[in-house]
Amino acid sequence: MFTRSRTNTTRRQADRITQPDTAERFPGLRMEGVTKRYANADHDVLHDISLDVPRGKVLVVVGPSGSGKSTLLRAVAGLEPIQGGEILLNGDIIGQGRPGTKAAGYAPRPAALRTRIGMVFQSYDLFPNRNVLDNVTMAPVLVLKRDKRNVEQEALRLLERVGLRDRADAKPHELSGGQRQRVAICRAMIMHPELLLLDEITASLDPEMVREVLDVVLDLADGGQTMMIVTHEMAFARAVADEVVMLENGGIVERSDNPEQFFTHPRTRRAQEFLETFEFARRHRG
Amino acid sequence: MADDVAQSRGARVMNTYLVFIRVMPQLALLFIAFYGFARAWNWNLDATGACVLVFVLWGGAELGDLVRGALVSIPAIQYESAYMLGLTPWQTFTRVILPQALRRLLPGSVNLSTRIVKTTSLAVLLGVVEVIKVGQQIIDAHRFDYPQGTLWVYGVIFLMYFIVCWPLSLAARALERRWAD
């Protein structure tokens, strides 16, 4: 499933040595000219996207469906190989593309780089054959070779923080959607990721469960976790964002480091229209 | 049927094999293996050998398709989560995908194994002396002493098949309950 070509990896490492140090070890996530195009497609899904997420900051990506926001997140994650540009995490190249890079499969990224990024998906994240505690402890024990006892204690502390310590022995199917997403956040956080990616993590939840998940994310933001978040919850985006970017058709429409201003007085016409679609004025007179 | 796997030459060969075996009635396969091979290439398989060959090929094809179905039914996010957590492909397969696939495989594979057991009764048509043949011999030998014997002999054969198949489905049901997710 994870295709990794040896020649590709070696070439990549060679690149890293000869690469002029344009990044100057920028602390955080840096995307430079990220371009993504599917095989046989006639246009880019992502076109020349350059964005920074400084360490400790939260970037929220908004935009209509099909704008490429999830694809951008997945490209950073390494789940979508890119055909142009560069992705750097704390100065290290984690993704690089040139025209002709294969469009399908996962990016050839070694485990040591993958574990530096955590990700939570819309749903079906948790491994259904394992209980909550095992879900959280699996990667640190298996991948980082940490001591199991130690990891379990840390996992329980994390579960405590999200209010799920008493459900440590439960199977994922015994939890509500909101509880599952909180466990998924713990599973990502126990790896101490330098960057946490959240891909519409509340999109499949009932409204009353959205809050319990988003409160956890707000806590993480307060704790200085670098995050890149794709969401449709505009009120939440406004509450958590340090920076906002709006995408459409694979390009950046508007970018702002003043979320309050973006959500109340967006500069571009397109962003205004987009934000208005979330508002309902009283229209029906019964 | 299996369009998504038909990419490499190996996959195409296996796909053809699967389609061929599945569209054929098992009886036709048995006759091809027993009479057809002998006629066409002078391969004289004995009746039992022909049966073993056909049931291996048929069971293999059906089970292979069940395994394929179980594997492709695992959501892509399971692979993606494992990738993000840094698991190797082997760890992903053994710790995440296979345990889930096995559960999904269980009902279908038990169903298949009971079907195979029952279909072995066709072997009598190639002249293999199996339970039905022996039953017929008993009936013929005692036709005049026990004219009512037919019902009882076939009744016992029914029981023998039942004794083989029933525990299989019991075990499957027990496992399914234990693995419920």
Coordinates of C-alpha atoms in Angstrom, one line a residue:
Chain A
M1 CA 0.0 0.0 0.0
F2 CA 2.8 2.4 0.9
T3 CA 4.8 2.5 -2.3
R4 CA 8.3 3.7 -1.7
S5 CA 10.8 3.6 -4.5
R6 CA 14.3 3.3 -3.4
T7 CA 15.8 5.4 -6.2
N8 CA 13.4 8.2 -5.4
T9 CA 14.4 8.2 -1.7
T10 CA 18.1 8.3 -2.6
R11 CA 17.6 11.1 -5.0
R12 CA 15.6 13.0 -2.4
Q13 CA 18.4 12.7 0.1
A14 CA 21.0 13.9 -2.4
D15 CA 18.7 16.9 -3.0
R16 CA 18.7 17.7 0.6
I17 CA 22.5 18.0 0.7
T18 CA 22.8 20.2 -2.4
Q19 CA 19.8 22.3 -1.6
P20 CA 20.6 25.9 -1.0
D21 CA 19.4 26.7 2.5
T22 CA 16.5 29.0 1.5
A23 CA 14.6 28.0 4.6
E24 CA 17.1 29.1 7.1
R25 CA 15.4 26.6 9.3
F26 CA 12.2 28.4 9.5
P27 CA 10.5 27.3 12.7
G28 CA 7.2 25.8 11.8
L29 CA 5.6 24.6 8.5
R30 CA 6.6 26.2 5.3
M31 CA 5.0 25.4 1.9
E32 CA 6.7 26.8 -1.1
G33 CA 4.9 26.7 -4.5
V34 CA 3.1 23.5 -3.6
T35 CA 1.5 22.1 -6.8
K36 CA -0.7 19.0 -7.1
R37 CA -2.1 17.5 -10.2
Y38 CA -3.7 14.1 -10.6
A39 CA -2.7 11.9 -13.4
N40 CA -4.6 12.6 -16.7
A41 CA -6.1 15.8 -15.2
D42 CA -5.9 19.0 -17.3
H43 CA -5.5 21.4 -14.4
D44 CA -3.8 21.6 -11.0
V45 CA -5.8 20.7 -7.9
L46 CA -3.4 22.8 -6.0
H47 CA -1.5 25.6 -7.9
D48 CA 1.6 27.2 -6.5
I49 CA 0.5 27.5 -2.9
S50 CA 3.0 29.2 -0.6
L51 CA 2.1 29.4 3.0
D52 CA 3.8 29.5 6.4
V53 CA 2.5 28.2 9.7
P54 CA 5.0 29.6 12.3
R55 CA 5.7 27.3 15.3
G56 CA 3.0 27.4 18.0
K57 CA 0.5 29.0 15.6
V58 CA -2.8 27.8 14.2
L59 CA -3.6 28.1 10.6
V60 CA -7.2 27.5 9.6
V61 CA -8.0 26.7 6.0
V62 CA -11.4 27.5 4.7
G63 CA -13.1 27.4 1.3
P64 CA -15.9 25.8 -0.6
S65 CA -16.0 22.1 -1.4
G66 CA -13.5 21.1 -4.0
S67 CA -11.3 24.1 -3.3
G68 CA -8.4 21.9 -2.5
K69 CA -8.2 22.5 1.2
S70 CA -8.3 18.9 2.2
T71 CA -5.8 18.1 -0.6
L72 CA -3.4 20.7 0.7
L73 CA -3.6 19.1 4.2
R74 CA -3.1 15.7 2.7
A75 CA -0.1 16.9 0.7
V76 CA 1.5 18.2 3.9
A77 CA 0.7 14.8 5.5
G78 CA 2.4 12.9 2.7
L79 CA -0.8 11.2 1.7
E80 CA -0.8 13.0 -1.7
P81 CA 2.5 13.2 -3.5
I82 CA 3.0 16.7 -5.0
Q83 CA 4.1 17.6 -8.5
G84 CA 5.8 20.8 -7.7
G85 CA 7.1 22.9 -4.8
E86 CA 8.5 22.0 -1.4
I87 CA 7.2 21.4 2.1
L88 CA 9.5 22.0 5.0
L89 CA 8.9 21.3 8.7
N90 CA 11.2 23.1 11.1
G91 CA 13.7 23.5 8.3
D92 CA 13.7 19.9 7.1
I93 CA 12.4 19.0 3.7
I94 CA 9.5 16.6 4.2
G95 CA 8.0 16.8 0.7
Q96 CA 9.3 17.8 -2.6
G97 CA 7.7 17.6 -6.1
R98 CA 8.7 18.2 -9.6
P99 CA 6.5 17.7 -12.7
G100 CA 6.1 14.0 -13.4
T101 CA 6.2 12.9 -9.8
K102 CA 3.7 10.1 -9.6
A103 CA 0.3 11.3 -8.6
A104 CA -1.1 8.4 -6.8
G105 CA -0.1 6.5 -3.7
Y106 CA 1.6 7.9 -0.7
A107 CA 4.6 10.2 -0.8
P108 CA 7.9 8.3 -0.2
R109 CA 8.4 9.6 3.3
P110 CA 10.4 7.7 5.9
A111 CA 8.6 6.8 9.2
A112 CA 11.0 9.1 11.0
L113 CA 9.5 12.1 9.2
R114 CA 5.9 10.8 9.2
T115 CA 5.9 10.5 13.0
R116 CA 6.7 14.3 13.3
I117 CA 3.3 15.1 12.0
G118 CA 0.0 14.0 13.6
M119 CA -3.3 13.8 11.8
V120 CA -6.9 13.4 12.7
F121 CA -9.4 12.6 9.9
Q122 CA -13.2 13.1 9.6
S123 CA -14.1 9.6 10.8
Y124 CA -13.1 5.9 10.8
D125 CA -9.7 6.8 12.3
L126 CA -9.5 4.5 15.2
F127 CA -8.5 0.8 14.7
P128 CA -11.8 -1.0 15.5
N129 CA -10.1 -4.2 16.6
R130 CA -8.3 -2.5 19.5
N131 CA -9.6 -0.8 22.6
V132 CA -9.1 2.9 23.3
L133 CA -5.9 2.5 25.3
D134 CA -4.3 0.2 22.7
N135 CA -5.2 2.6 19.9
V136 CA -3.3 5.4 21.7
T137 CA -0.3 3.3 22.8
M138 CA 0.2 1.3 19.6
A139 CA 2.4 3.7 17.6
P140 CA 4.7 4.9 20.5
V141 CA 5.4 1.2 21.4
L142 CA 5.6 -0.2 17.9
V143 CA 7.2 2.7 16.0
L144 CA 9.1 4.7 18.6
K145 CA 10.0 1.6 20.6
R146 CA 9.1 3.3 23.9
D147 CA 8.5 1.4 27.1
K148 CA 5.0 0.1 27.2
R149 CA 4.3 0.9 30.9
N150 CA 5.5 4.4 30.4
V151 CA 3.4 4.9 27.3
E152 CA 0.3 3.6 29.0
Q153 CA 0.7 6.1 31.8
E154 CA 1.1 8.9 29.4
A155 CA -1.9 7.7 27.4
L156 CA -4.0 7.6 30.5
R157 CA -3.0 11.2 31.4
L158 CA -3.9 12.3 27.8
L159 CA -7.3 10.5 28.0
E160 CA -7.8 12.1 31.4
R161 CA -7.3 15.5 29.8
V162 CA -10.0 14.8 27.2
G163 CA -12.3 13.3 29.9
L164 CA -12.1 9.8 28.7
R165 CA -9.9 8.0 31.2
D166 CA -12.8 5.8 32.3
R167 CA -13.3 4.6 28.8
A168 CA -9.8 3.3 28.3
D169 CA -11.0 -0.3 28.0
A170 CA -13.8 0.4 25.6
K171 CA -13.8 -0.6 22.0
P172 CA -14.2 2.3 19.5
H173 CA -17.7 1.1 18.5
E174 CA -18.8 1.6 22.1
L175 CA -18.0 5.3 22.0
S176 CA -19.9 8.2 20.6
G177 CA -18.6 10.0 17.5
G178 CA -17.3 12.9 19.7
Q179 CA -15.5 10.5 22.1
R180 CA -13.9 8.7 19.2
Q181 CA -12.5 11.9 17.7
R182 CA -11.1 12.9 21.2
V183 CA -9.4 9.5 21.3
A184 CA -8.0 10.1 17.8
I185 CA -6.6 13.4 19.0
C186 CA -4.9 11.6 21.9
R187 CA -3.5 9.0 19.6
A188 CA -1.9 11.8 17.5
M189 CA -0.7 13.8 20.5
I190 CA 1.1 11.0 22.2
M191 CA 3.6 11.1 19.4
H192 CA 4.4 14.7 20.4
P193 CA 4.0 15.9 16.8
E194 CA 5.7 19.0 15.7
L195 CA 2.6 19.7 13.6
L196 CA -1.0 18.5 14.0
L197 CA -3.3 18.3 11.0
L198 CA -7.1 18.3 11.5
D199 CA -9.1 17.4 8.5
E200 CA -12.8 18.4 9.1
I201 CA -12.7 16.4 12.3
T202 CA -16.3 17.5 13.3
A203 CA -17.9 17.2 9.9
S204 CA -19.6 13.8 10.6
L205 CA -20.6 14.6 14.2
D206 CA -23.9 15.6 15.7
P207 CA -24.0 19.3 16.6
E208 CA -23.9 18.7 20.4
M209 CA -20.8 16.6 20.0
V210 CA -18.9 19.2 18.0
R211 CA -18.3 21.3 21.0
E212 CA -16.6 18.6 23.2
V213 CA -14.1 18.0 20.4
L214 CA -13.5 21.6 19.5
D215 CA -12.9 22.4 23.2
V216 CA -10.1 19.9 23.2
V217 CA -8.6 21.6 20.1
L218 CA -8.8 25.0 21.7
D219 CA -6.9 23.6 24.7
L220 CA -4.2 22.3 22.4
A221 CA -3.9 25.7 20.7
D222 CA -3.5 27.3 24.1
G223 CA -0.8 24.8 24.8
G224 CA 1.2 26.1 21.8
Q225 CA 0.6 23.2 19.5
T226 CA 1.3 24.1 15.9
M227 CA -1.8 23.2 13.9
M228 CA -3.2 23.3 10.4
I229 CA -7.0 22.9 10.5
V230 CA -9.5 22.4 7.7
T231 CA -13.0 23.1 9.0
H232 CA -16.5 24.2 8.0
E233 CA -17.2 25.5 11.6
M234 CA -16.7 29.2 11.0
A235 CA -17.4 30.2 14.6
F236 CA -14.7 27.7 15.7
A237 CA -12.3 28.9 13.0
R238 CA -12.7 32.4 14.3
A239 CA -12.1 31.3 17.9
V240 CA -9.0 29.2 17.3
A241 CA -7.2 30.7 14.3
D242 CA -4.0 32.7 14.4
E243 CA -4.1 32.9 10.7
V244 CA -6.7 32.1 8.1
V245 CA -6.4 31.3 4.5
M246 CA -9.2 30.8 2.0
L247 CA -8.7 28.6 -1.0
E248 CA -10.7 28.2 -4.1
N249 CA -9.9 26.2 -7.3
G250 CA -6.6 25.2 -5.8
G251 CA -5.4 28.8 -5.3
I252 CA -5.3 31.2 -2.4
V253 CA -8.1 33.7 -2.5
E254 CA -7.3 35.6 0.7
R255 CA -4.9 35.2 3.5
S256 CA -5.0 37.0 6.8
D257 CA -3.2 37.0 10.1
N258 CA -6.1 38.8 11.6
P259 CA -8.9 36.3 11.8
E260 CA -11.3 38.7 13.5
Q261 CA -11.0 41.0 10.6
F262 CA -11.2 38.2 8.0
F263 CA -14.4 36.9 9.4
T264 CA -16.1 40.3 9.9
H265 CA -14.6 42.4 7.0
P266 CA -12.9 40.1 4.5
R267 CA -10.9 42.1 1.9
T268 CA -11.9 40.2 -1.2
R269 CA -15.4 40.0 -2.8
R270 CA -15.1 36.2 -3.1
A271 CA -14.4 35.7 0.6
Q272 CA -17.3 37.9 1.5
E273 CA -19.6 35.8 -0.7
F274 CA -18.3 32.6 0.9
L275 CA -18.7 33.8 4.4
E276 CA -22.2 35.0 3.7
T277 CA -23.3 31.5 2.7
F278 CA -23.0 30.6 6.4
E279 CA -25.4 33.4 7.5
F280 CA -29.1 33.1 7.5
A281 CA -31.2 36.2 7.6
R282 CA -34.9 35.8 8.7
R283 CA -36.7 35.5 5.4
H284 CA -39.7 33.3 6.0
R285 CA -42.7 35.1 7.3
G286 CA -45.3 32.6 8.6
Chain B
M1 CA -16.0 -8.5 -10.8
A2 CA -12.4 -7.8 -9.9
D3 CA -11.6 -4.8 -12.2
D4 CA -9.7 -3.0 -9.5
V5 CA -7.0 -5.7 -9.3
A6 CA -6.7 -6.4 -13.0
Q7 CA -3.6 -4.4 -13.6
S8 CA -0.5 -6.5 -13.8
R9 CA -0.3 -9.6 -16.0
G10 CA -0.4 -11.8 -12.9
A11 CA -3.6 -10.1 -11.8
R12 CA -5.2 -10.6 -15.3
V13 CA -4.3 -14.3 -15.2
M14 CA -5.8 -14.8 -11.8
N15 CA -8.9 -12.8 -12.8
T16 CA -9.4 -15.1 -15.8
Y17 CA -9.0 -18.1 -13.6
L18 CA -11.5 -16.7 -11.1
V19 CA -14.1 -15.9 -13.7
F20 CA -13.6 -19.3 -15.5
I21 CA -14.0 -21.3 -12.3
R22 CA -16.9 -19.4 -10.9
V23 CA -19.1 -19.4 -14.0
M24 CA -18.7 -23.2 -14.4
P25 CA -21.0 -25.6 -12.6
Q26 CA -18.9 -27.8 -10.4
L27 CA -20.2 -30.9 -12.1
A28 CA -18.9 -29.6 -15.5
L29 CA -15.5 -29.0 -13.9
L30 CA -15.4 -32.5 -12.5
F31 CA -16.3 -34.0 -16.0
I32 CA -13.6 -31.8 -17.7
A33 CA -11.0 -32.9 -15.2
F34 CA -12.0 -36.6 -15.3
Y35 CA -13.1 -37.2 -18.9
G36 CA -12.0 -34.1 -20.8
F37 CA -8.3 -34.2 -19.8
A38 CA -8.2 -37.9 -20.6
R39 CA -9.7 -37.4 -24.0
A40 CA -7.8 -34.3 -25.0
W41 CA -4.3 -34.9 -23.6
N42 CA -4.4 -38.4 -22.4
W43 CA -4.1 -37.3 -18.7
N44 CA -5.7 -40.2 -16.9
L45 CA -6.5 -38.8 -13.5
D46 CA -8.2 -41.3 -11.2
A47 CA -11.6 -40.2 -10.0
T48 CA -10.4 -39.2 -6.5
G49 CA -7.5 -37.2 -8.0
A50 CA -9.8 -35.4 -10.4
C51 CA -12.1 -34.5 -7.4
V52 CA -9.2 -33.2 -5.3
L53 CA -8.0 -31.1 -8.2
V54 CA -11.4 -29.6 -8.9
F55 CA -12.2 -28.8 -5.3
V56 CA -8.8 -27.3 -4.7
L57 CA -9.1 -25.0 -7.7
W58 CA -12.8 -24.1 -7.0
G59 CA -12.3 -23.6 -3.3
G60 CA -9.2 -21.6 -3.9
A61 CA -10.9 -19.3 -6.4
E62 CA -13.9 -18.7 -4.2
L63 CA -11.9 -18.2 -1.0
G64 CA -9.5 -15.9 -2.9
D65 CA -12.3 -13.7 -4.0
L66 CA -13.7 -13.6 -0.4
V67 CA -10.3 -12.5 0.9
R68 CA -10.1 -9.8 -1.8
G69 CA -13.5 -8.6 -0.9
A70 CA -12.6 -8.5 2.8
L71 CA -9.4 -6.6 2.1
V72 CA -10.9 -3.9 -0.2
S73 CA -13.7 -3.3 2.3
I74 CA -11.3 -1.8 4.8
P75 CA -11.7 2.0 4.7
A76 CA -8.7 3.8 3.2
I77 CA -8.4 6.0 6.3
Q78 CA -7.3 2.9 8.2
Y79 CA -4.2 2.7 6.0
E80 CA -3.8 6.4 6.1
S81 CA -4.0 6.5 9.9
A82 CA -1.3 3.8 10.1
Y83 CA 0.9 5.7 7.6
M84 CA 0.6 8.9 9.7
L85 CA 1.5 7.0 12.9
G86 CA 4.7 5.8 11.2
L87 CA 3.8 2.1 11.0
T88 CA 5.6 0.1 8.3
P89 CA 3.6 -1.5 5.6
W90 CA 4.1 -4.9 7.3
Q91 CA 3.0 -3.6 10.6
T92 CA 0.0 -1.9 9.0
F93 CA -1.0 -5.2 7.4
T94 CA -0.5 -7.5 10.3
R95 CA -1.7 -5.2 13.2
V96 CA -4.4 -3.2 11.5
I97 CA -5.7 -4.5 8.3
L98 CA -5.5 -8.3 8.6
P99 CA -7.3 -8.5 12.0
Q100 CA -10.2 -6.5 10.6
A101 CA -10.2 -8.4 7.3
L102 CA -10.3 -11.8 9.1
R103 CA -13.5 -10.8 10.9
R104 CA -15.2 -9.7 7.8
L105 CA -14.0 -12.9 6.1
L106 CA -15.4 -15.3 8.7
P107 CA -19.1 -15.6 7.7
G108 CA -18.4 -16.0 4.0
S109 CA -15.6 -18.5 4.5
V110 CA -17.6 -20.8 6.8
N111 CA -20.5 -20.6 4.3
L112 CA -18.0 -21.6 1.6
S113 CA -16.5 -24.5 3.5
T114 CA -20.0 -26.0 4.2
R115 CA -20.8 -25.6 0.5
I116 CA -17.6 -27.4 -0.4
V117 CA -18.4 -30.3 2.0
K118 CA -21.9 -30.6 0.5
T119 CA -20.7 -30.4 -3.1
T120 CA -18.3 -33.3 -2.6
S121 CA -21.4 -35.5 -2.9
L122 CA -21.0 -34.9 -6.7
A123 CA -18.0 -37.1 -6.6
V124 CA -20.3 -40.1 -6.8
L125 CA -20.9 -39.2 -10.4
L126 CA -17.3 -39.9 -11.3
G127 CA -17.5 -43.3 -9.5
V128 CA -15.7 -42.3 -6.4
V129 CA -16.8 -44.6 -3.6
E130 CA -17.8 -42.0 -1.0
V131 CA -20.7 -41.9 1.5
I132 CA -23.5 -41.8 -1.0
K133 CA -22.0 -44.6 -3.1
V134 CA -21.6 -46.8 0.0
G135 CA -25.1 -45.9 1.0
Q136 CA -26.4 -47.0 -2.5
Q137 CA -24.4 -50.2 -2.2
I138 CA -26.0 -50.9 1.2
I139 CA -29.5 -50.2 -0.1
D140 CA -28.9 -52.5 -3.2
A141 CA -27.5 -55.3 -1.1
H142 CA -30.6 -55.3 1.2
R143 CA -33.3 -54.3 -1.3
F144 CA -35.4 -57.4 -0.7
D145 CA -34.8 -57.8 3.1
Y146 CA -35.4 -54.2 3.9
P147 CA -37.4 -52.4 1.2
Q148 CA -37.9 -49.5 3.6
G149 CA -34.1 -49.1 4.1
T150 CA -33.6 -46.4 1.5
L151 CA -35.1 -43.7 3.7
W152 CA -33.0 -44.7 6.7
V153 CA -29.7 -45.1 4.8
Y154 CA -30.1 -41.6 3.2
G155 CA -31.2 -40.3 6.6
V156 CA -27.9 -41.5 8.1
I157 CA -26.0 -39.9 5.3
F158 CA -27.9 -36.6 5.9
L159 CA -26.8 -36.9 9.6
M160 CA -23.2 -37.4 8.6
Y161 CA -23.1 -34.3 6.5
F162 CA -24.9 -32.5 9.3
I163 CA -22.3 -33.6 11.9
V164 CA -19.5 -32.2 9.7
C165 CA -21.2 -28.9 8.8
W166 CA -23.1 -28.0 12.0
P167 CA -20.0 -27.5 14.2
L168 CA -18.5 -25.3 11.6
S169 CA -21.4 -22.9 11.7
L170 CA -21.5 -23.1 15.5
A171 CA -17.8 -22.2 15.7
A172 CA -18.3 -19.4 13.3
R173 CA -21.2 -18.0 15.2
A174 CA -19.2 -18.2 18.5
L175 CA -16.2 -16.4 16.9
E176 CA -18.4 -13.8 15.4
R177 CA -19.9 -13.0 18.8
R178 CA -16.5 -12.8 20.4
W179 CA -15.1 -10.6 17.7
A180 CA -18.1 -8.4 17.4
D181 CA -17.2 -4.8 16.7

